[in-house]
mmCIF file of C-alpha atoms and ligand atoms in Angstrom:
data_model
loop_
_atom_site.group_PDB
_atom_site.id
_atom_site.type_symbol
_atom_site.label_atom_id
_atom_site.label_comp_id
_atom_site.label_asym_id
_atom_site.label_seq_id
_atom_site.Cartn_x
_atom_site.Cartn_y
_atom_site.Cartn_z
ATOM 1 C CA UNK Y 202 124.058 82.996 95.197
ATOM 2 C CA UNK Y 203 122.569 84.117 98.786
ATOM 3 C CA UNK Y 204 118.872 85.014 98.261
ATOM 4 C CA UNK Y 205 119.094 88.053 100.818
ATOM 5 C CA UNK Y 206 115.890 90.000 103.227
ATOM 6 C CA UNK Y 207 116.982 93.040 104.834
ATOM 7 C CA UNK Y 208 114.163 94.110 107.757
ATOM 8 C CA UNK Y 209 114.990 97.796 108.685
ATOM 9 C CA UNK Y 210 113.838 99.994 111.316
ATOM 10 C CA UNK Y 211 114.801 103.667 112.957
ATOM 11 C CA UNK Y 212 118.249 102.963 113.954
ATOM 12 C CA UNK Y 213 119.077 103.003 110.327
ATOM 13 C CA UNK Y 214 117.941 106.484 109.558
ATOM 14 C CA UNK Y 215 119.266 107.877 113.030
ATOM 15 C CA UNK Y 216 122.196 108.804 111.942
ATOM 16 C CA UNK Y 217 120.508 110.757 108.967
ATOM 17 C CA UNK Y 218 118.646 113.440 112.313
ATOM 18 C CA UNK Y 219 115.471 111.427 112.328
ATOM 19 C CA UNK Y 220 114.787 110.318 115.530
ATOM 20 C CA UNK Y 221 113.573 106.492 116.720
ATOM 21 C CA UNK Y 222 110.883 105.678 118.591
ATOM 22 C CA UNK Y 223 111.185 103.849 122.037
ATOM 23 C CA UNK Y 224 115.042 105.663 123.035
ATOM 24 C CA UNK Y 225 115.015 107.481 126.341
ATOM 25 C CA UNK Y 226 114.601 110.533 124.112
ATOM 26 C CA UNK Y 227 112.348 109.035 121.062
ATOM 27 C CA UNK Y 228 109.174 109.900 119.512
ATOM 28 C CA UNK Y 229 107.149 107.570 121.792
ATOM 29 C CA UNK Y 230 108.555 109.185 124.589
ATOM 30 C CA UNK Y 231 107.116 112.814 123.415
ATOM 31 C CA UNK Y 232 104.034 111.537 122.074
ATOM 32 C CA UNK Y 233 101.338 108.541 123.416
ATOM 33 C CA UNK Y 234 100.873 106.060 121.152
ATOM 34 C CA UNK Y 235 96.981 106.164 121.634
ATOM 35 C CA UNK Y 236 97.218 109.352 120.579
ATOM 36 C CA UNK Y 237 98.842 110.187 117.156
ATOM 37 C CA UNK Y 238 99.370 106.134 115.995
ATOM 38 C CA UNK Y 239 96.007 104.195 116.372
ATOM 39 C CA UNK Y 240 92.463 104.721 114.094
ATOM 40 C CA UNK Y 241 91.355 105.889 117.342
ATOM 41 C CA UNK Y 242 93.625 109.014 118.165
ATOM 42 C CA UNK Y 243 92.918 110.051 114.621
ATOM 43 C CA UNK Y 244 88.921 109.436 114.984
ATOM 44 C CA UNK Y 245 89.286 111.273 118.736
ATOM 45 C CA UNK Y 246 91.830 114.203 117.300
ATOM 46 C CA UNK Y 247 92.700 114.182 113.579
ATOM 47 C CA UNK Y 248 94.213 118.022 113.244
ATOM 48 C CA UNK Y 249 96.470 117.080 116.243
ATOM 49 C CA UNK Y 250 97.685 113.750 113.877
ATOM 50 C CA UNK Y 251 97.826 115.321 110.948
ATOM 51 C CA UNK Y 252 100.220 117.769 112.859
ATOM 52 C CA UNK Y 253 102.504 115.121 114.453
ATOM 53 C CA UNK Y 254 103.061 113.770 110.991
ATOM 54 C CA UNK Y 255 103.358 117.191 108.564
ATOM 55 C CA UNK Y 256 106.070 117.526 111.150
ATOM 56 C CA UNK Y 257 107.606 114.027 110.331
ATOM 57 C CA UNK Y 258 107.059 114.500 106.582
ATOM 58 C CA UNK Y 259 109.573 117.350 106.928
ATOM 59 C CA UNK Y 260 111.891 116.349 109.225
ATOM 60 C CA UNK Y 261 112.286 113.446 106.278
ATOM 61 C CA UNK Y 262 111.874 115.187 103.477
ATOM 62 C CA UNK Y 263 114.907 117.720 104.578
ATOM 63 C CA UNK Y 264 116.623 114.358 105.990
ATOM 64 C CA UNK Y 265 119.431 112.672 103.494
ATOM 65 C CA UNK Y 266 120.309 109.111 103.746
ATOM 66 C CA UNK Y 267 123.419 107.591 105.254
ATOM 67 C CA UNK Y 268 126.176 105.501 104.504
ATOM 68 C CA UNK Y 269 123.734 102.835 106.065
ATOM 69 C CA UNK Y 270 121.260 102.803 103.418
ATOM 70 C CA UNK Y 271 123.540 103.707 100.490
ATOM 71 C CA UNK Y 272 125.568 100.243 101.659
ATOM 72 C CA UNK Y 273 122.183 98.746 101.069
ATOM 73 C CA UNK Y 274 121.012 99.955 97.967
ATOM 74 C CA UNK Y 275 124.967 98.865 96.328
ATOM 75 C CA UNK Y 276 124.188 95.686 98.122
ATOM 76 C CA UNK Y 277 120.531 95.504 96.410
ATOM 77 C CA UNK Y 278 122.545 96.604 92.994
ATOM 78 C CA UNK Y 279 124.854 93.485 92.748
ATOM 79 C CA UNK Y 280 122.984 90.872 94.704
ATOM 80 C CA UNK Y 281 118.785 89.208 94.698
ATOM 81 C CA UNK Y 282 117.955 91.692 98.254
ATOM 82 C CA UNK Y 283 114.603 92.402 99.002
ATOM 83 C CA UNK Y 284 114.510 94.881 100.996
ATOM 84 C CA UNK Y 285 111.198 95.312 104.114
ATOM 85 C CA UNK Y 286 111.551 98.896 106.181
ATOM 86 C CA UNK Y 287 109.407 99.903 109.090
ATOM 87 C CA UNK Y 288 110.477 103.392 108.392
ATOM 88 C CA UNK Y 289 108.232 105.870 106.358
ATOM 89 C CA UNK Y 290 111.111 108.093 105.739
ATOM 90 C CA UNK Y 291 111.685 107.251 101.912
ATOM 91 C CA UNK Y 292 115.435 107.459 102.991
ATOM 92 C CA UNK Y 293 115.478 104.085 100.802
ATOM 93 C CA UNK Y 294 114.826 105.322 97.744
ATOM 94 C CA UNK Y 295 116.777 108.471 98.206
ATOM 95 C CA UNK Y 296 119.654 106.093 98.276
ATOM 96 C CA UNK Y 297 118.485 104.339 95.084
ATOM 97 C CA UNK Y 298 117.116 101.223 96.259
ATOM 98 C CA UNK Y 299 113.374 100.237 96.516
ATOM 99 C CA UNK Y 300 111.923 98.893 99.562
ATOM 100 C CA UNK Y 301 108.627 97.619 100.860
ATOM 101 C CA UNK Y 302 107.310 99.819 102.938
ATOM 102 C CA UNK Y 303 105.377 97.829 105.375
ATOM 103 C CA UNK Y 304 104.213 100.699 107.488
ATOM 104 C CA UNK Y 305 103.185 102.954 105.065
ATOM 105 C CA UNK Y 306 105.476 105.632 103.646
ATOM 106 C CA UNK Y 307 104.967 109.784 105.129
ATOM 107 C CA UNK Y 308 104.780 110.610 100.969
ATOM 108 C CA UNK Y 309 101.770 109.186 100.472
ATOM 109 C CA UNK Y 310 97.807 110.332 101.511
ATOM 110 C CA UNK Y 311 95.149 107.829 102.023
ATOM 111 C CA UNK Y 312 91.111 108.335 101.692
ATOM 112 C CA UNK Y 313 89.897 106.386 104.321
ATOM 113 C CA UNK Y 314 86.696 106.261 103.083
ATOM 114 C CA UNK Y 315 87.594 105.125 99.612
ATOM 115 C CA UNK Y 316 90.934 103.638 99.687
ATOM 116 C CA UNK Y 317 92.471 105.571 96.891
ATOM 117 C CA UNK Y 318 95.938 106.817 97.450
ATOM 118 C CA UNK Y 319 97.947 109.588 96.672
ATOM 119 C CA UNK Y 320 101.435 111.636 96.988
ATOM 120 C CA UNK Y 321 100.776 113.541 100.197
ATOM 121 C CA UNK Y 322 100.905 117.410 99.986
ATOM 122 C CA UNK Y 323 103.519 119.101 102.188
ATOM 123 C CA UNK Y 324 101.046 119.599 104.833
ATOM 124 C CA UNK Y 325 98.084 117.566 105.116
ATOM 125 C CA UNK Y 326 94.996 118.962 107.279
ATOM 126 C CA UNK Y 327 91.679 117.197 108.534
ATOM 127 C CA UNK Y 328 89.230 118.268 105.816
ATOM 128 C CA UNK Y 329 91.736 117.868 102.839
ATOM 129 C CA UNK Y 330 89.447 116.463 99.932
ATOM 130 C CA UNK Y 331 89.882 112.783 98.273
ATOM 131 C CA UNK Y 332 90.828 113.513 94.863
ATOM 132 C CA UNK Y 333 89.069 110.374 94.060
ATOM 133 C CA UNK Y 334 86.061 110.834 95.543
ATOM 134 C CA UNK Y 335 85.787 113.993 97.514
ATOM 135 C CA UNK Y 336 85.301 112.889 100.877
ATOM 136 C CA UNK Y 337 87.118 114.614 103.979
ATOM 137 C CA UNK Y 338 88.442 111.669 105.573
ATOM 138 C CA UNK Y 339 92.225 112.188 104.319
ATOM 139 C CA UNK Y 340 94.730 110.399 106.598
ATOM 140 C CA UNK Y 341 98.154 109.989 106.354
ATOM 141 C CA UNK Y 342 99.342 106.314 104.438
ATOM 142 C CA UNK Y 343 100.742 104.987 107.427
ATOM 143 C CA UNK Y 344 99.842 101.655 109.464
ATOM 144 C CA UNK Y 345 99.074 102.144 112.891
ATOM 145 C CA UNK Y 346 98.729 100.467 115.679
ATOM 146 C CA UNK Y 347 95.363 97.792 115.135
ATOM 147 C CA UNK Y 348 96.299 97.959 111.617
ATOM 148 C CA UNK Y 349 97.398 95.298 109.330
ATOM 149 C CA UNK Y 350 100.497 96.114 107.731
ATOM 150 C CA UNK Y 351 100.929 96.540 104.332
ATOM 151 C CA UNK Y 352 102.111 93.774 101.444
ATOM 152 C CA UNK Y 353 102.378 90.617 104.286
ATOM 153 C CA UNK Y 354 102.095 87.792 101.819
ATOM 154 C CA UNK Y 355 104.571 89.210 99.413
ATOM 155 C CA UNK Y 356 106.731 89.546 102.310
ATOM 156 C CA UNK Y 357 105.737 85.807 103.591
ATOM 157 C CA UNK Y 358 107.060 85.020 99.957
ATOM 158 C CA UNK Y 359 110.753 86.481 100.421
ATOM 159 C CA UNK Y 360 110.811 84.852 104.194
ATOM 160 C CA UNK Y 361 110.301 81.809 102.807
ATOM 161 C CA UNK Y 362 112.836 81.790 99.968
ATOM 162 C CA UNK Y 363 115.817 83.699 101.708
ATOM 163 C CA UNK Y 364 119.085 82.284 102.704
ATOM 164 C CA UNK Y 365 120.145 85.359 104.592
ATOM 165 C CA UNK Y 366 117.708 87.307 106.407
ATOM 166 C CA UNK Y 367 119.250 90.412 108.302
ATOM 167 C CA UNK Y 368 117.499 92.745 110.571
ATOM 168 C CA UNK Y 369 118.898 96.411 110.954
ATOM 169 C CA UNK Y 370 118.170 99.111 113.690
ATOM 170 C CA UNK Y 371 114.834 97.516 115.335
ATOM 171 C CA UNK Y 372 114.095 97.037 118.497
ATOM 172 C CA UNK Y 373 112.382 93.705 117.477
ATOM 173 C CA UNK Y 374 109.296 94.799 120.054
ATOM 174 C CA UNK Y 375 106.649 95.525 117.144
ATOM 175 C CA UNK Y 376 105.016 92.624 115.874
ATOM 176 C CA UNK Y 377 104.983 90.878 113.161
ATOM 177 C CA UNK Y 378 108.433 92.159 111.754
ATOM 178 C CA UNK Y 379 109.317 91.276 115.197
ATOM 179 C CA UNK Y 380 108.707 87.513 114.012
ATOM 180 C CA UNK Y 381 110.661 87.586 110.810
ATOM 181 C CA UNK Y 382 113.728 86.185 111.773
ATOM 182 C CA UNK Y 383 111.997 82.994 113.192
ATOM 183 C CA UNK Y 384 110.415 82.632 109.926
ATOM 184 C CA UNK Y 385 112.776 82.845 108.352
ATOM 185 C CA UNK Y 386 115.139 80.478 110.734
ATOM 186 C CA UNK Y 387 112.658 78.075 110.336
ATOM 187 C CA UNK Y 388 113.540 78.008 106.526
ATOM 188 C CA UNK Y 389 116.751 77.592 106.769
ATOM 189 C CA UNK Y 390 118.258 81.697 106.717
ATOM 190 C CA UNK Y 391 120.904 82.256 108.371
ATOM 191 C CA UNK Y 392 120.072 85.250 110.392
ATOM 192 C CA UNK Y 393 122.024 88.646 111.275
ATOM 193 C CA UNK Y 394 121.309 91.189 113.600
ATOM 194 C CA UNK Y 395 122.966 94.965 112.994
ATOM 195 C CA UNK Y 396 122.175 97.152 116.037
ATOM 196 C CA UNK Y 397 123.787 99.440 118.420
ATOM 197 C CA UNK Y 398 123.034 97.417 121.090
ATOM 198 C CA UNK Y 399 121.289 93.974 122.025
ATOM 199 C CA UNK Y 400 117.096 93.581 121.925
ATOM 200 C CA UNK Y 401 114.729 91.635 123.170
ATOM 201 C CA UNK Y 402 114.577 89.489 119.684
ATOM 202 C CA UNK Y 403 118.705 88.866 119.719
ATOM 203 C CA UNK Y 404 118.535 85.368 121.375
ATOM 204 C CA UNK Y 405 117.014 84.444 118.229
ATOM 205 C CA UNK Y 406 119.973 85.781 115.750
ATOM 206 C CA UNK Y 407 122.960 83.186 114.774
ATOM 207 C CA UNK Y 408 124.704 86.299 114.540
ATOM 208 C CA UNK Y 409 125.072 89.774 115.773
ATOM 209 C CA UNK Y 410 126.905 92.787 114.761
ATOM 210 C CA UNK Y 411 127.087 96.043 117.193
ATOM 211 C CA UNK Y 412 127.574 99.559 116.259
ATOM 212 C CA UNK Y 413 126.342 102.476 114.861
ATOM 213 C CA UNK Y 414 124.916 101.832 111.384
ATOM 214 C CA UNK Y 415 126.658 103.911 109.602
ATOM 215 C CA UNK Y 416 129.865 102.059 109.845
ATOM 216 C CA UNK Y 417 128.505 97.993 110.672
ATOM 217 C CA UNK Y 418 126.369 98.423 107.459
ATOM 218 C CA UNK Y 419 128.960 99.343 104.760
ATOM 219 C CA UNK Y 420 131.595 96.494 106.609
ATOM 220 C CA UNK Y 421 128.278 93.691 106.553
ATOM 221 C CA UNK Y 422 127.630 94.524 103.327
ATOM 222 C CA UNK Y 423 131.477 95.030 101.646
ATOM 223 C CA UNK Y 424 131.959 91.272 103.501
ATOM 224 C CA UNK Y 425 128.762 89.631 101.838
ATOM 225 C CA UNK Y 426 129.674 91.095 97.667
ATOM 226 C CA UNK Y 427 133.903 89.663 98.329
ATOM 227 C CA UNK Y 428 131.566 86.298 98.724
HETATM 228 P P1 LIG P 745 112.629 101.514 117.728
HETATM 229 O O1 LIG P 745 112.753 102.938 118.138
HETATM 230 O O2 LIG P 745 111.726 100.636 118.511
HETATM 231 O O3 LIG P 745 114.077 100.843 117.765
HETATM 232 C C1 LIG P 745 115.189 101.436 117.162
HETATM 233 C C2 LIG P 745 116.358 100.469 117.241
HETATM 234 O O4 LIG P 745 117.453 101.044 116.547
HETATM 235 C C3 LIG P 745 116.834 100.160 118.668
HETATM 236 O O5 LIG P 745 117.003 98.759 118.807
HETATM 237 C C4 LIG P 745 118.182 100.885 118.758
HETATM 238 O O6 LIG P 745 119.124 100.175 119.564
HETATM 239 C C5 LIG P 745 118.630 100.891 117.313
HETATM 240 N N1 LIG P 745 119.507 102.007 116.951
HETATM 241 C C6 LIG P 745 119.431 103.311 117.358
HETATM 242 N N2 LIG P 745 120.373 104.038 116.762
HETATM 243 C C7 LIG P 745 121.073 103.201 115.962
HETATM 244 C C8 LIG P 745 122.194 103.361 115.083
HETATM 245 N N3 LIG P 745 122.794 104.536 114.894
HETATM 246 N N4 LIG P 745 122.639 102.269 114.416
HETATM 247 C C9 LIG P 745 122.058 101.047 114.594
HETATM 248 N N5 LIG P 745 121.008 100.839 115.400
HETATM 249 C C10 LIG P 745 120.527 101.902 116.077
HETATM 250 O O7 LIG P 745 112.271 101.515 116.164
HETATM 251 P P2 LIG P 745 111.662 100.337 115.264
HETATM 252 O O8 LIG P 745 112.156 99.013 115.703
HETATM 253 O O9 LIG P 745 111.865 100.724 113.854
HETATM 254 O O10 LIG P 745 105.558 101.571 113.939
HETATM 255 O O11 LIG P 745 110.130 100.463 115.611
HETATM 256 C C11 LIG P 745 109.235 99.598 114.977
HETATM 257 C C12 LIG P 745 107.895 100.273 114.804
HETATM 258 O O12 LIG P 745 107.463 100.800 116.059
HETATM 259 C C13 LIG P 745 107.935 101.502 113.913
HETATM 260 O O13 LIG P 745 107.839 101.187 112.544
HETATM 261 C C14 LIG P 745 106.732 102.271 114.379
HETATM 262 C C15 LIG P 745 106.963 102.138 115.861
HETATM 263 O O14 LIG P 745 105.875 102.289 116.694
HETATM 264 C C16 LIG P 745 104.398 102.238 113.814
HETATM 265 O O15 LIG P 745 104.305 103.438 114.009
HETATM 266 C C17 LIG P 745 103.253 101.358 113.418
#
């Protein structure tokens, strides 16, 4: 049986209201970078971070998931899938399938000057108190830009051992997810790409499936259970 990684970004959950990143009309386009997604931005301005991502956390916490990631989590039901998102939505596991959550997840506080973690309150504000350890130095548990991201050689593991690696609604310009599919390539994997449109990483798919999520997921993953 296929040993199957499933990378997912944005375009999954865009068709659940929860908007991507680098689209003519996407959160990178409203917001800088430097600003609300680097340690800097939060050292520089942490109440105007914290409010950029209280906004987030409810935008995805009223958010439901798609046909997209429910495909996924019957695929993950009946098959070995590991499943990697980018997305801190927790649209995965609304849909009843785990995922590693490379970039963090919006649910989740972090004390930055202790490391202990927690489920984040609705709103989160600059001199929220560790539970741990008291300090003010609450951030959101999300991996920004300069960051490592989280669980890399568990992920290095599933790379290595896949025989389908498939890559859903990424751009493929944020590094190293961006890399996955050559890892895993140079294993063996047959790769997939499921995206709206072409990237910048397709030249490195064997194959490619276009359209909306919603309706290239379910048909991907109907195709891979009939064997
Ligand atoms: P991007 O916004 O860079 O890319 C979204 C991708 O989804 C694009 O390739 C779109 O073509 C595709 N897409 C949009 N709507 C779609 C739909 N309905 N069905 C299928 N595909 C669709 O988002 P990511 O690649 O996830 O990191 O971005 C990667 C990382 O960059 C994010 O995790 C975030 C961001 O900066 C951090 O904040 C650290």
């Amino acid at each position: 049986m296929d040993r199957i990684v499933v990378l997912t970004g944005a375009g999954l959950s865009a068709e659940s209201g929860l908007g991507t990143f680098r689209d003519a009309e996407g959160l990178w386009a409203q917001h800088r970078i430097e600003d609300v997604a680097t340690p800097e931005g939060f050292a520089r301005n942490p109440a105007l971070v914290h409010e950029f991502y209280n906004a987030r956390r409810a935008q995805a916490a009223a958010a439901q998931p798609n046909a997209a990631h429910r495909a996924l989590a019957r695929l993950a039901g009946h098959a070995p899938v590991t499943l990697i998102t980018q997305n801190v939505d927790g649209l995965h596991e609304k849909a009843g399938a785990e995922a590693i959550h490379m970039h963090g997840a919006l649910s989740r506080a972090l004390c930055a000057a202790c490391g202990h973690g927690w489920e984040a309150p609705a709103t989160m504000a600059p001199d929220d108190p560790c539970p741990a350890c008291a300090a003010r130095a609450t951030r959101p548990d999300v991996v920004w830009f300069g960051e490592m991201p989280y669980h890399m050689d568990l992920i290095a593991d599933r790379l290595a051992e896949c025989t389908v690696f498939a890559a859903i609604g990424t751009s493929g310009q944020v590094y190293p997810a961006a890399g996955f599919v050559q890892e895993a390539a140079a294993r063996g994997a047959h790769t997939v790409e499921l995206n709206l449109e072409s990237t910048d990483v397709s030249g490195a798919f064997d194959a490619h499936h276009t359209g909306p999520a919603s309706r290239i997921v379910p048909q991907w993953v109907d195709r891979l259970l009939a064997g």
